[in-house]
Coordinates of C-alpha atoms and ligand atoms in Angstrom, one line a residue:
Chain P
X135 CA 0.0 0.0 0.0
X136 CA 1.7 3.2 -1.1
X137 CA 0.5 6.4 -2.8
X138 CA 1.7 6.5 -6.3
X139 CA 1.4 9.5 -8.8
X140 CA 0.5 8.9 -12.4
X141 CA -0.3 11.2 -15.3
X142 CA -3.9 10.4 -16.2
X143 CA -5.8 11.3 -19.4
X144 CA -9.5 10.6 -19.5
X145 CA -10.8 9.8 -23.0
X146 CA -11.8 13.0 -24.8
X147 CA -10.8 15.3 -21.9
X148 CA -8.6 18.3 -22.7
X149 CA -5.8 18.1 -20.1
X150 CA -3.3 15.8 -18.6
X151 CA -4.0 15.3 -14.9
X152 CA -1.8 14.4 -11.9
X153 CA -3.7 11.5 -10.4
X154 CA -2.7 9.9 -7.1
X155 CA -3.4 6.2 -7.1
X156 CA -2.3 3.3 -4.9
X157 CA 0.3 0.7 -5.8
X158 CA -2.2 -2.0 -5.1
X159 CA -5.0 -0.6 -7.3
X160 CA -6.0 -2.9 -10.2
X161 CA -6.3 -1.0 -13.5
X162 CA -10.1 -1.0 -13.1
X163 CA -9.7 1.2 -10.0
X164 CA -7.0 3.3 -11.6
X165 CA -9.4 4.0 -14.5
X166 CA -12.1 5.0 -12.0
X167 CA -9.7 7.3 -10.2
X168 CA -8.8 9.1 -13.5
X169 CA -12.5 9.2 -14.6
X170 CA -13.5 10.8 -11.3
X171 CA -11.8 14.1 -12.3
X172 CA -13.3 14.3 -15.8
X173 CA -16.3 12.1 -16.5
X174 CA -19.5 14.1 -15.9
X175 CA -17.2 16.9 -14.9
X176 CA -16.0 18.2 -18.3
X177 CA -17.0 15.3 -20.6
X178 CA -20.0 13.0 -20.6
X179 CA -19.1 9.7 -19.0
X180 CA -17.9 7.3 -21.7
X181 CA -20.2 4.4 -22.4
X182 CA -18.7 0.9 -22.1
X183 CA -16.0 -0.6 -19.9
X184 CA -13.1 1.7 -19.1
X185 CA -9.6 0.2 -19.8
X186 CA -6.2 1.6 -19.2
X187 CA -3.8 2.2 -22.1
X188 CA -0.1 2.4 -21.4
X189 CA 2.4 3.0 -24.2
X190 CA -0.1 2.1 -26.8
X191 CA -1.2 -1.2 -25.1
X192 CA -4.3 -2.0 -23.2
X193 CA -3.3 -3.3 -19.7
X194 CA -4.8 -6.3 -18.0
X195 CA -7.7 -4.9 -15.9
X196 CA -6.5 -6.8 -12.8
X197 CA -2.8 -5.7 -13.1
X198 CA -1.4 -3.1 -10.8
X199 CA 1.2 -0.4 -11.8
X200 CA 3.8 -2.6 -10.3
X201 CA 2.7 -5.6 -12.4
X202 CA 2.6 -3.5 -15.5
X203 CA 6.0 -1.8 -14.8
X204 CA 4.5 1.7 -14.9
X205 CA 7.0 4.2 -13.3
X206 CA 5.9 7.1 -11.2
X207 CA 4.3 9.7 -13.4
X208 CA 3.8 7.1 -16.1
X209 CA 1.2 8.3 -18.6
X210 CA -2.0 6.3 -18.4
X211 CA -5.0 6.8 -20.7
X212 CA -8.5 5.8 -19.5
X213 CA -10.3 4.7 -22.7
X214 CA -13.8 3.1 -23.2
X215 CA -13.9 -0.2 -24.9
Chain C
X254 CA 17.5 77.4 -30.0
X255 CA 20.5 75.0 -30.0
X256 CA 23.3 76.3 -32.1
X257 CA 23.8 73.0 -33.8
X258 CA 21.3 70.7 -35.4
X259 CA 21.1 67.2 -33.9
X260 CA 22.4 65.6 -37.1
X261 CA 25.5 67.8 -36.9
X262 CA 26.7 66.3 -33.7
X263 CA 24.7 63.2 -33.0
X264 CA 27.0 60.5 -34.5
X265 CA 30.0 62.0 -32.9
X266 CA 28.4 62.2 -29.5
X267 CA 26.9 58.7 -29.5
X268 CA 29.7 56.7 -31.1
X269 CA 32.2 56.9 -28.3
X270 CA 33.9 53.5 -29.0
X271 CA 37.5 53.1 -28.1
X272 CA 40.1 50.3 -28.0
X273 CA 40.7 48.9 -24.6
X274 CA 44.3 48.8 -23.2
X275 CA 44.0 48.5 -19.4
X276 CA 41.8 45.4 -19.6
X277 CA 41.2 42.7 -22.2
X278 CA 38.0 42.6 -24.2
X279 CA 36.9 39.5 -22.3
X280 CA 37.4 41.2 -19.0
X281 CA 35.3 44.2 -20.1
X282 CA 32.7 42.1 -21.8
X283 CA 32.6 38.7 -20.1
X284 CA 30.7 36.1 -22.2
X285 CA 28.1 35.6 -19.4
X286 CA 27.2 39.2 -19.7
X287 CA 27.6 39.7 -23.4
X288 CA 28.0 36.6 -25.7
X289 CA 29.8 37.7 -28.8
X290 CA 29.1 34.3 -30.4
X291 CA 32.6 34.4 -31.9
X292 CA 32.3 37.8 -33.5
X293 CA 35.6 39.3 -32.4
X294 CA 37.5 41.7 -32.1
X295 CA 34.9 44.1 -30.7
X296 CA 35.4 46.6 -33.6
X297 CA 33.2 44.3 -35.6
X298 CA 30.3 45.5 -33.5
X299 CA 30.9 49.1 -33.9
X300 CA 28.9 49.4 -37.1
X301 CA 25.8 48.8 -34.9
X302 CA 23.3 51.5 -36.1
X303 CA 20.0 52.2 -34.5
X304 CA 17.2 53.2 -36.8
X305 CA 15.7 55.6 -34.3
X306 CA 17.8 58.6 -33.2
X307 CA 17.1 60.6 -30.1
X308 CA 19.3 62.8 -27.9
X309 CA 19.2 62.7 -24.1
X310 CA 17.7 66.2 -23.9
X311 CA 14.9 65.2 -26.4
X312 CA 14.4 61.9 -24.6
X313 CA 13.8 63.6 -21.2
X314 CA 11.6 66.2 -22.8
X315 CA 9.4 63.6 -24.5
X316 CA 9.2 61.3 -21.5
X317 CA 8.2 64.2 -19.2
X318 CA 5.4 65.1 -21.6
X319 CA 4.2 61.5 -21.8
X320 CA 4.2 61.1 -18.0
X321 CA 2.5 64.4 -17.4
X322 CA -0.4 63.6 -19.8
X323 CA -1.0 60.0 -18.7
X324 CA -0.8 60.7 -15.0
X325 CA -3.3 63.6 -15.5
X326 CA -5.7 61.3 -17.3
X327 CA -5.3 58.9 -14.3
X328 CA -6.0 61.5 -11.7
X329 CA -9.1 62.7 -13.4
X330 CA -10.5 59.2 -14.0
X331 CA -9.7 58.0 -10.5
X332 CA -12.4 60.4 -9.3
X333 CA -15.0 59.1 -11.7
X334 CA -17.1 56.0 -11.7
X335 CA -15.5 54.7 -14.9
X336 CA -13.9 51.6 -13.4
X337 CA -17.1 50.4 -11.7
X338 CA -18.9 50.6 -15.0
X339 CA -16.5 48.5 -17.0
X340 CA -17.5 45.0 -18.2
X341 CA -16.4 42.4 -15.6
X342 CA -14.5 40.4 -18.3
X343 CA -12.5 43.4 -19.3
X344 CA -11.7 44.1 -15.6
X345 CA -10.4 40.6 -15.3
X346 CA -8.2 41.1 -18.3
X347 CA -6.8 44.2 -16.7
X348 CA -6.2 42.6 -13.3
X349 CA -4.4 39.7 -15.1
X350 CA -2.4 42.1 -17.2
X351 CA -1.1 44.1 -14.3
X352 CA -0.1 41.1 -12.2
X353 CA 1.7 39.4 -15.1
X354 CA 3.4 42.6 -16.5
X355 CA 4.1 45.3 -14.0
X356 CA 7.0 43.8 -12.1
X357 CA 8.5 42.2 -15.3
X358 CA 8.8 45.7 -16.6
X359 CA 11.1 46.5 -13.8
X360 CA 13.0 43.3 -14.6
X361 CA 13.2 44.3 -18.2
X362 CA 15.0 47.4 -16.8
X363 CA 17.7 45.0 -15.6
X364 CA 18.0 43.5 -19.1
X365 CA 18.2 46.9 -20.7
X366 CA 20.8 48.1 -18.2
X367 CA 22.9 45.0 -18.9
X368 CA 22.8 46.1 -22.6
X369 CA 23.5 49.6 -21.5
X370 CA 26.8 48.4 -20.0
X371 CA 27.6 45.3 -22.0
X372 CA 26.2 46.1 -25.4
X373 CA 29.1 45.8 -27.8
X374 CA 28.9 49.3 -29.4
X375 CA 28.5 52.7 -27.8
X376 CA 25.5 53.6 -29.9
X377 CA 23.8 50.5 -28.6
X378 CA 24.7 51.2 -25.0
X379 CA 23.3 54.7 -25.5
X380 CA 20.0 53.4 -26.8
X381 CA 19.8 50.8 -24.0
X382 CA 20.2 53.6 -21.4
X383 CA 17.0 55.0 -22.8
X384 CA 15.5 51.5 -22.7
X385 CA 16.5 51.2 -19.0
X386 CA 14.7 54.5 -18.2
X387 CA 11.7 53.4 -20.3
X388 CA 11.3 50.1 -18.4
X389 CA 11.7 51.8 -15.1
X390 CA 8.9 54.1 -16.1
X391 CA 6.7 51.2 -17.2
X392 CA 7.3 49.4 -14.0
X393 CA 6.3 52.5 -12.0
X394 CA 3.3 53.5 -14.0
X395 CA 1.9 50.0 -14.1
X396 CA 2.2 49.6 -10.3
X397 CA 0.9 53.1 -9.7
X398 CA -2.3 52.9 -11.9
X399 CA -3.6 49.7 -10.2
X400 CA -2.7 51.3 -6.9
X401 CA -5.2 54.1 -7.6
X402 CA -7.8 51.4 -8.2
X403 CA -7.2 49.5 -4.9
X404 CA -10.4 50.8 -3.2
X405 CA -12.4 49.5 -6.2
X406 CA -10.6 46.2 -6.7
X407 CA -8.4 45.0 -3.9
X408 CA -6.8 42.4 -6.1
X409 CA -5.1 45.2 -8.0
X410 CA -2.4 44.7 -5.4
X411 CA -1.4 41.7 -7.5
X412 CA 0.3 44.1 -9.8
X413 CA 3.0 44.2 -7.3
X414 CA 2.4 40.9 -5.5
X415 CA 2.0 38.3 -8.3
X416 CA 5.7 38.0 -9.2
X417 CA 6.7 37.7 -5.6
X418 CA 4.5 34.6 -5.1
X419 CA 4.5 31.0 -6.2
X420 CA 1.2 31.4 -8.1
X421 CA 1.6 29.1 -11.1
X422 CA 1.0 31.8 -13.7
X423 CA 3.6 34.0 -11.9
X424 CA 6.0 31.1 -12.0
X425 CA 5.4 30.8 -15.8
X426 CA 6.0 34.5 -16.3
X427 CA 9.1 34.5 -14.1
X428 CA 10.6 31.5 -15.9
X429 CA 10.0 33.1 -19.3
X430 CA 11.3 36.6 -18.4
X431 CA 14.3 35.2 -16.5
X432 CA 15.2 33.3 -19.6
X433 CA 14.5 36.3 -21.9
X434 CA 16.2 39.1 -20.0
X435 CA 16.7 38.9 -16.2
X436 CA 19.3 36.2 -16.6
X437 CA 20.3 36.7 -20.2
X438 CA 23.4 38.2 -21.8
X439 CA 23.3 41.5 -23.7
X440 CA 23.6 40.1 -27.2
X441 CA 21.0 37.4 -26.7
X442 CA 18.7 39.9 -24.9
X443 CA 18.7 42.2 -27.9
X444 CA 17.5 39.4 -30.1
X445 CA 15.2 37.6 -27.7
X446 CA 13.7 40.5 -25.8
X447 CA 13.8 43.4 -28.3
X448 CA 13.7 41.7 -31.7
X449 CA 11.5 38.7 -30.9
X450 CA 9.3 39.6 -28.0
X451 CA 8.9 43.4 -28.3
X452 CA 9.0 43.9 -32.0
X453 CA 7.3 40.6 -32.7
X454 CA 4.6 40.5 -30.0
X455 CA 4.1 43.3 -27.5
X456 CA 4.5 46.3 -29.7
X457 CA 1.7 45.1 -31.9
X458 CA -0.3 43.8 -28.9
X459 CA -0.1 47.2 -27.1
X460 CA -1.4 48.9 -30.3
X461 CA -4.3 46.5 -30.3
X462 CA -4.9 46.7 -26.6
X463 CA -4.9 50.5 -26.6
X464 CA -7.6 50.5 -29.3
X465 CA -9.6 47.9 -27.5
X466 CA -9.4 49.8 -24.2
X467 CA -10.8 52.9 -25.9
X468 CA -13.5 50.8 -27.5
X469 CA -14.7 49.5 -24.1
X470 CA -14.4 52.9 -22.5
X471 CA -11.3 52.2 -20.4
X472 CA -9.6 55.5 -21.0
X473 CA -7.2 55.0 -18.1
X474 CA -5.8 51.8 -19.4
X475 CA -5.9 53.0 -23.0
X476 CA -3.8 56.1 -22.2
X477 CA -1.4 54.0 -20.2
X478 CA -0.9 51.4 -22.8
X479 CA -0.4 53.8 -25.7
X480 CA 2.1 55.8 -23.6
X481 CA 4.1 52.6 -23.0
X482 CA 3.8 51.5 -26.6
X483 CA 5.6 54.7 -27.9
X484 CA 8.6 53.8 -25.7
X485 CA 8.5 50.2 -26.8
X486 CA 8.4 50.9 -30.5
X487 CA 11.7 52.9 -30.0
X488 CA 13.7 50.6 -27.7
X489 CA 12.5 47.5 -29.5
X490 CA 14.7 48.7 -32.4
X491 CA 17.8 47.4 -30.6
X492 CA 17.1 44.0 -32.1
X493 CA 17.4 44.7 -35.8
X494 CA 21.0 46.1 -35.8
X495 CA 22.1 43.2 -33.5
X496 CA 20.6 40.6 -35.8
X497 CA 22.2 42.4 -38.8
X498 CA 25.7 42.1 -37.2
X499 CA 25.2 38.4 -36.5
X500 CA 24.0 37.8 -40.1
X501 CA 26.7 39.9 -41.7
X502 CA 29.4 38.0 -39.8
X503 CA 28.1 34.6 -40.9
X504 CA 26.1 33.8 -37.7
X505 CA 22.6 33.8 -39.1
X506 CA 22.2 30.3 -37.5
X507 CA 22.8 31.8 -34.1
X508 CA 20.2 34.6 -34.7
X509 CA 17.8 32.0 -36.0
X510 CA 18.2 29.7 -33.0
X511 CA 17.8 32.6 -30.5
X512 CA 14.6 33.7 -32.3
X513 CA 13.2 30.2 -32.7
X514 CA 13.8 29.6 -29.0
X515 CA 12.1 32.8 -27.8
X516 CA 9.4 33.0 -30.3
X517 CA 8.0 29.7 -29.1
X518 CA 8.2 30.6 -25.4
X519 CA 6.6 34.0 -26.1
X520 CA 3.9 32.4 -28.1
X521 CA 2.8 30.2 -25.2
X522 CA 2.6 33.0 -22.6
X523 CA 1.0 35.3 -25.2
X524 CA -1.7 32.6 -25.8
X525 CA -2.3 32.4 -22.1
X526 CA -2.7 36.1 -21.5
X527 CA -3.8 37.7 -24.7
X528 CA -5.6 34.7 -26.2
X529 CA -8.0 34.6 -23.2
X530 CA -8.4 38.4 -23.2
X531 CA -9.3 38.7 -26.8
X532 CA -11.5 35.7 -27.4
X533 CA -13.2 35.4 -24.0
X534 CA -12.8 38.4 -21.7
X535 CA -13.3 41.3 -24.0
X536 CA -17.0 42.0 -24.3
X537 CA -18.5 40.5 -27.5
X538 CA -19.7 43.8 -28.9
X539 CA -16.3 45.3 -28.7
X540 CA -14.3 42.5 -30.3
X541 CA -12.9 43.8 -33.6
X542 CA -11.1 40.6 -34.4
X543 CA -10.5 37.1 -33.0
X544 CA -7.2 36.2 -31.4
X545 CA -6.4 33.9 -34.4
X546 CA -7.1 36.8 -36.8
X547 CA -4.9 39.1 -34.8
X548 CA -2.1 36.5 -34.8
X549 CA -2.4 35.9 -38.5
X550 CA -2.8 39.5 -39.7
X551 CA -0.3 41.1 -37.3
X552 CA 2.2 38.7 -35.6
X553 CA 2.5 36.0 -38.3
X554 CA 2.7 38.5 -41.1
X555 CA 5.3 40.7 -39.4
X556 CA 7.5 37.7 -38.4
X557 CA 7.5 36.4 -42.0
X558 CA 8.5 39.9 -43.2
X559 CA 11.2 40.1 -40.5
X560 CA 12.5 36.6 -41.4
X561 CA 12.7 37.6 -45.1
X562 CA 14.3 41.0 -44.5
X563 CA 17.1 39.5 -42.4
X564 CA 17.7 36.3 -44.3
X565 CA 16.2 34.1 -41.7
X566 CA 13.8 31.2 -42.2
X567 CA 10.4 30.6 -40.6
X568 CA 11.1 28.5 -37.4
X569 CA 11.3 24.8 -37.9
X570 CA 8.1 24.3 -36.0
X571 CA 6.2 27.0 -37.9
X572 CA 4.0 24.9 -40.1
X573 CA 4.0 21.7 -38.1
X574 CA 3.3 23.1 -34.6
X575 CA 2.9 26.8 -34.4
X576 CA 0.2 27.4 -37.0
X577 CA -1.9 24.4 -36.0
X578 CA -1.9 25.6 -32.3
X579 CA -3.6 28.9 -33.4
X580 CA -6.8 26.8 -33.7
X581 CA -6.9 25.2 -30.4
X582 CA -4.2 26.0 -27.8
X583 CA -5.6 29.1 -26.2
X584 CA -9.1 27.6 -26.1
X585 CA -7.7 24.8 -24.0
X586 CA -5.8 27.2 -21.8
X587 CA -9.0 29.2 -21.3
X588 CA -10.9 26.2 -20.2
X589 CA -8.1 25.2 -17.8
X590 CA -7.8 28.6 -16.3
X591 CA -11.6 28.8 -15.8
X592 CA -11.8 25.3 -14.3
X593 CA -8.8 25.9 -12.0
X594 CA -10.1 29.5 -11.3
X595 CA -9.2 29.4 -7.6
X596 CA -5.5 29.3 -8.7
X597 CA -5.5 32.7 -10.4
X598 CA -5.7 36.2 -9.0
X599 CA -8.4 37.4 -11.4
X600 CA -12.0 36.3 -12.1
X601 CA -12.0 34.3 -15.3
X602 CA -14.9 35.2 -17.6
X603 CA -16.2 32.0 -19.1
X604 CA -17.3 34.0 -22.2
X605 CA -19.5 31.1 -23.5
X606 CA -23.0 32.5 -23.4
X607 CA -25.1 31.5 -26.5
X608 CA -24.2 34.6 -28.5
X609 CA -20.5 34.3 -27.6
X610 CA -20.5 30.6 -28.6
X611 CA -22.0 31.6 -31.9
X612 CA -19.1 34.0 -32.4
X613 CA -16.5 31.4 -31.4
X614 CA -18.0 28.9 -33.9
X615 CA -17.9 31.5 -36.6
X616 CA -14.3 32.4 -35.9
X617 CA -13.1 28.9 -35.2
X618 CA -15.3 26.5 -37.2
X619 CA -15.7 23.2 -35.2
X620 CA -15.3 25.0 -31.8
X621 CA -18.7 23.7 -30.6
X622 CA -17.8 20.1 -31.3
X623 CA -14.3 20.3 -29.8
X624 CA -14.6 22.8 -26.9
X625 CA -18.4 23.5 -26.7
X626 CA -18.9 19.9 -25.3
X627 CA -16.8 20.7 -22.2
X628 CA -18.8 23.8 -21.5
X629 CA -22.0 21.9 -22.1
X630 CA -21.1 19.5 -19.3
X631 CA -19.9 22.3 -17.0
X632 CA -23.1 24.3 -17.7
X633 CA -25.3 21.2 -17.0
X634 CA -23.6 20.8 -13.6
X635 CA -24.1 24.5 -12.8
X636 CA -27.7 24.4 -13.8
X637 CA -28.2 21.4 -11.6
X638 CA -26.7 23.3 -8.7
X639 CA -23.6 21.2 -8.6
X640 CA -20.9 23.9 -8.4
X641 CA -18.5 21.6 -6.6
X642 CA -18.3 19.5 -9.8
X643 CA -17.0 22.5 -11.6
X644 CA -14.0 23.0 -9.3
X645 CA -10.7 21.1 -9.3
X646 CA -9.8 18.2 -7.0
X647 CA -6.4 17.7 -8.4
X648 CA -3.7 19.4 -10.5
X649 CA -3.0 19.4 -14.2
X650 CA 0.5 18.3 -15.2
X651 CA 2.7 21.4 -15.9
X652 CA 5.2 21.7 -18.8
X653 CA 8.8 21.8 -17.6
X654 CA 9.6 24.5 -20.1
X655 CA 6.7 26.9 -20.4
X656 CA 5.3 26.0 -16.9
X657 CA 1.8 26.1 -18.3
X658 CA -0.6 23.1 -17.9
X659 CA -0.2 20.4 -20.4
X660 CA -3.3 20.4 -22.7
X661 CA -2.1 18.0 -25.4
X662 CA -5.4 16.0 -25.1
X663 CA -7.3 19.1 -26.4
X664 CA -4.9 19.3 -29.4
X665 CA -5.5 15.6 -30.1
X666 CA -9.2 16.0 -29.8
X667 CA -9.1 19.0 -32.2
X668 CA -7.3 16.7 -34.7
X669 CA -4.1 18.7 -34.5
X670 CA -1.9 16.3 -32.6
X671 CA -1.3 12.6 -33.2
X672 CA -1.5 11.6 -29.6
X673 CA -3.0 13.1 -26.4
X674 CA 0.1 12.3 -24.5
X675 CA 2.7 14.8 -23.4
X676 CA 6.4 14.7 -24.5
X677 CA 8.5 12.8 -22.0
X678 CA 12.2 13.4 -21.8
X679 CA 14.8 11.9 -19.4
X680 CA 17.8 14.0 -18.6
X681 CA 20.4 12.8 -16.1
X682 CA 17.9 10.4 -14.4
X683 CA 15.1 12.9 -14.0
X684 CA 11.9 12.7 -16.0
X685 CA 10.8 16.0 -17.6
X686 CA 7.3 16.5 -19.0
X687 CA 6.7 18.9 -21.9
X688 CA 3.5 20.2 -23.5
X689 CA 5.0 20.2 -27.0
X690 CA 7.9 19.2 -29.1
X691 CA 9.2 22.8 -29.4
X692 CA 9.2 23.2 -25.5
X693 CA 11.3 20.0 -25.4
X694 CA 13.5 21.3 -28.1
X695 CA 14.2 24.5 -26.2
X696 CA 15.2 22.5 -23.1
X697 CA 17.5 20.4 -25.2
X698 CA 19.2 23.5 -26.6
X699 CA 20.7 24.2 -23.2
X700 CA 19.8 21.6 -20.6
X701 CA 22.2 23.1 -18.0
X702 CA 20.2 26.3 -18.2
X703 CA 16.8 24.7 -17.5
X704 CA 17.4 21.3 -15.8
X705 CA 17.5 22.5 -12.2
X706 CA 14.1 24.2 -12.3
X707 CA 11.1 22.4 -10.7
X708 CA 7.5 22.9 -11.8
X709 CA 4.6 23.4 -9.5
X710 CA 3.9 19.7 -9.8
X711 CA 7.5 18.7 -9.1
X712 CA 7.4 20.8 -6.0
X713 CA 4.1 19.3 -5.0
X714 CA 5.4 15.8 -5.3
X715 CA 8.7 16.8 -3.7
X716 CA 6.9 17.7 -0.5
X717 CA 7.5 21.4 -0.7
X718 CA 3.7 22.1 -0.6
X719 CA 2.2 21.3 2.8
X720 CA -0.4 20.1 3.4
X721 CA -0.3 18.4 0.0
X722 CA -3.9 19.3 -0.9
X723 CA -5.6 21.8 -3.1
X724 CA -6.1 24.2 -0.2
X725 CA -2.5 23.7 0.9
X726 CA -1.4 24.6 -2.7
X727 CA -3.6 27.6 -2.9
X728 CA -2.1 29.0 0.3
X729 CA 1.4 28.2 -1.0
X730 CA 0.6 30.2 -4.1
X731 CA -0.3 33.2 -1.9
X732 CA -4.0 33.1 -2.6
X733 CA -6.4 33.8 0.3
X734 CA -10.0 32.9 -0.2
X735 CA -10.8 36.5 -1.0
X736 CA -8.1 36.6 -3.7
X737 CA -9.0 33.4 -5.5
X738 CA -10.6 33.7 -8.9
X739 CA -14.3 33.2 -9.3
X740 CA -16.5 33.1 -12.3
X741 CA -16.6 36.8 -13.5
X742 CA -20.3 36.9 -14.1
X743 CA -21.4 34.6 -11.3
X744 CA -22.3 31.9 -13.8
X745 CA -24.9 34.1 -15.7
X746 CA -23.6 32.6 -19.0
X747 CA -24.8 29.1 -17.9
X748 CA -28.4 30.3 -17.4
X749 CA -28.8 32.5 -20.4
X750 CA -31.4 30.9 -22.7
X751 CA -32.4 28.4 -19.9
X752 CA -35.3 28.8 -17.4
X753 CA -34.0 30.3 -14.2
X754 CA -33.7 27.5 -11.5
X755 CA -36.8 27.4 -9.3
X756 CA -38.6 30.0 -11.6
X757 CA -41.2 27.4 -12.8
X758 CA -41.9 26.2 -9.3
X759 CA -42.9 29.5 -7.8
Ligands
FE2_825 FE1 8.4 48.0 -21.2
FE2_826 FE1 5.4 24.0 -22.8

């Protein structure tokens, strides 16, 4: 359990956000944490399941940042499937 | 009547160059103060010739007249109700302007005085002396005018305060101006401050702003800005002769690089300040052109002429990055400044009422599909009474060059960038984040100059901001609750064309 900063981009949003997550969060939770700052705030919530894209690849929804080898301030996109 | 005409003695009096014998050239003009870029001996600089000639006696006479007239306008207007009657968006533009510009004018005085001592020709040092006095005057006048408005708008004290805080926009302004003149050598300053920034951007901007101020009825600001502009158009002319000497001596590439570096940086801060003012804060009925039109018809045209006249090329990023940003960059910054409004010292004017949106769509076809959607969602939240959803709970990432939030996803959405992701660059084990390729390029030109700086986000993550929360950061930025920006029209724009909440029920 440790606080871990990432750069989050919610699909169709306009800005790159500093999003604090936890090292044990699975990507489903990471996606929610990014969405929290944008979905229904500046963009309509995306329909469909939210996935995390890192360096062009969709990550396993159960993986953590540690599993996926995402460094602090790695750029994660939350995209709807 | 003077016995001699100016032209009879001017060249002799101003061209007091001499060969040094007690010290070496390097001792008198150290590289850190005055980079000769290999143009040596110093006689090669003596042909430096300013286009605008003025004697000290004439200078003092002119400046005295300018000050007398502009301060008398101010003293008359201070007793009127003019300020109270100005449009709230325009007031915001003025409060933002003073905070970002007044103290940097003093700092520009340092840059000018460095040229006044380390400029490599006597004519240049003479000209820069006037520039030093000009910038001192601009600093004074732009802290005094807001001071006279303090009883009407307490945040006018940000004219003096802003640059002494860690407010993010102030950090962006400081980073730019330190690079451009406070911590720059004389030769580079002439090209980056006077040729690129003043000739290229602010001289034209001040002309436009003076006209806009008169349009909206702000005679005080209009008089101030035209008075400043007349100085600017003179001292900005130190750039041309400096570029000419570099080009004539075979160093066009040096001049090109200095211009390309500072044009990009100036553009980003210009988009932030002027882009928002022109397209969102200035009342619709007084807008004579869009920001994009202003950029195309004035700035772009003039730069292309300057490039041609001096044998330079449009910057490498001109077609690929700069021109495309004219369509989207400042719209994204405006949205960001409005959403993070507690982090600025002025009241951002959303400027997206139905009529304003129509204007935006006309000036920027596609605006509604790209940017209107964000404002729709924000407006829905306001109409539902959910103001908290329109306020930030975290920070945007900030560019490690321009220090402005990274809005690449907006460029992607507007179809102007291939990816929404920022530029990432590792230098000596540290990760840097950039908003654009040119910002990364500027860093790579001289990493030693920029590498040590930390952005607001770096400082936040490094534990310098305590408590590490939004309120903690606002306090760290010097913003008390009374000073934090609020929507300029108290959300009137969101309800225009909609039934007032509760009206149907009563
Ligand atoms: Fe100035
Ligand atoms: Fe940048």
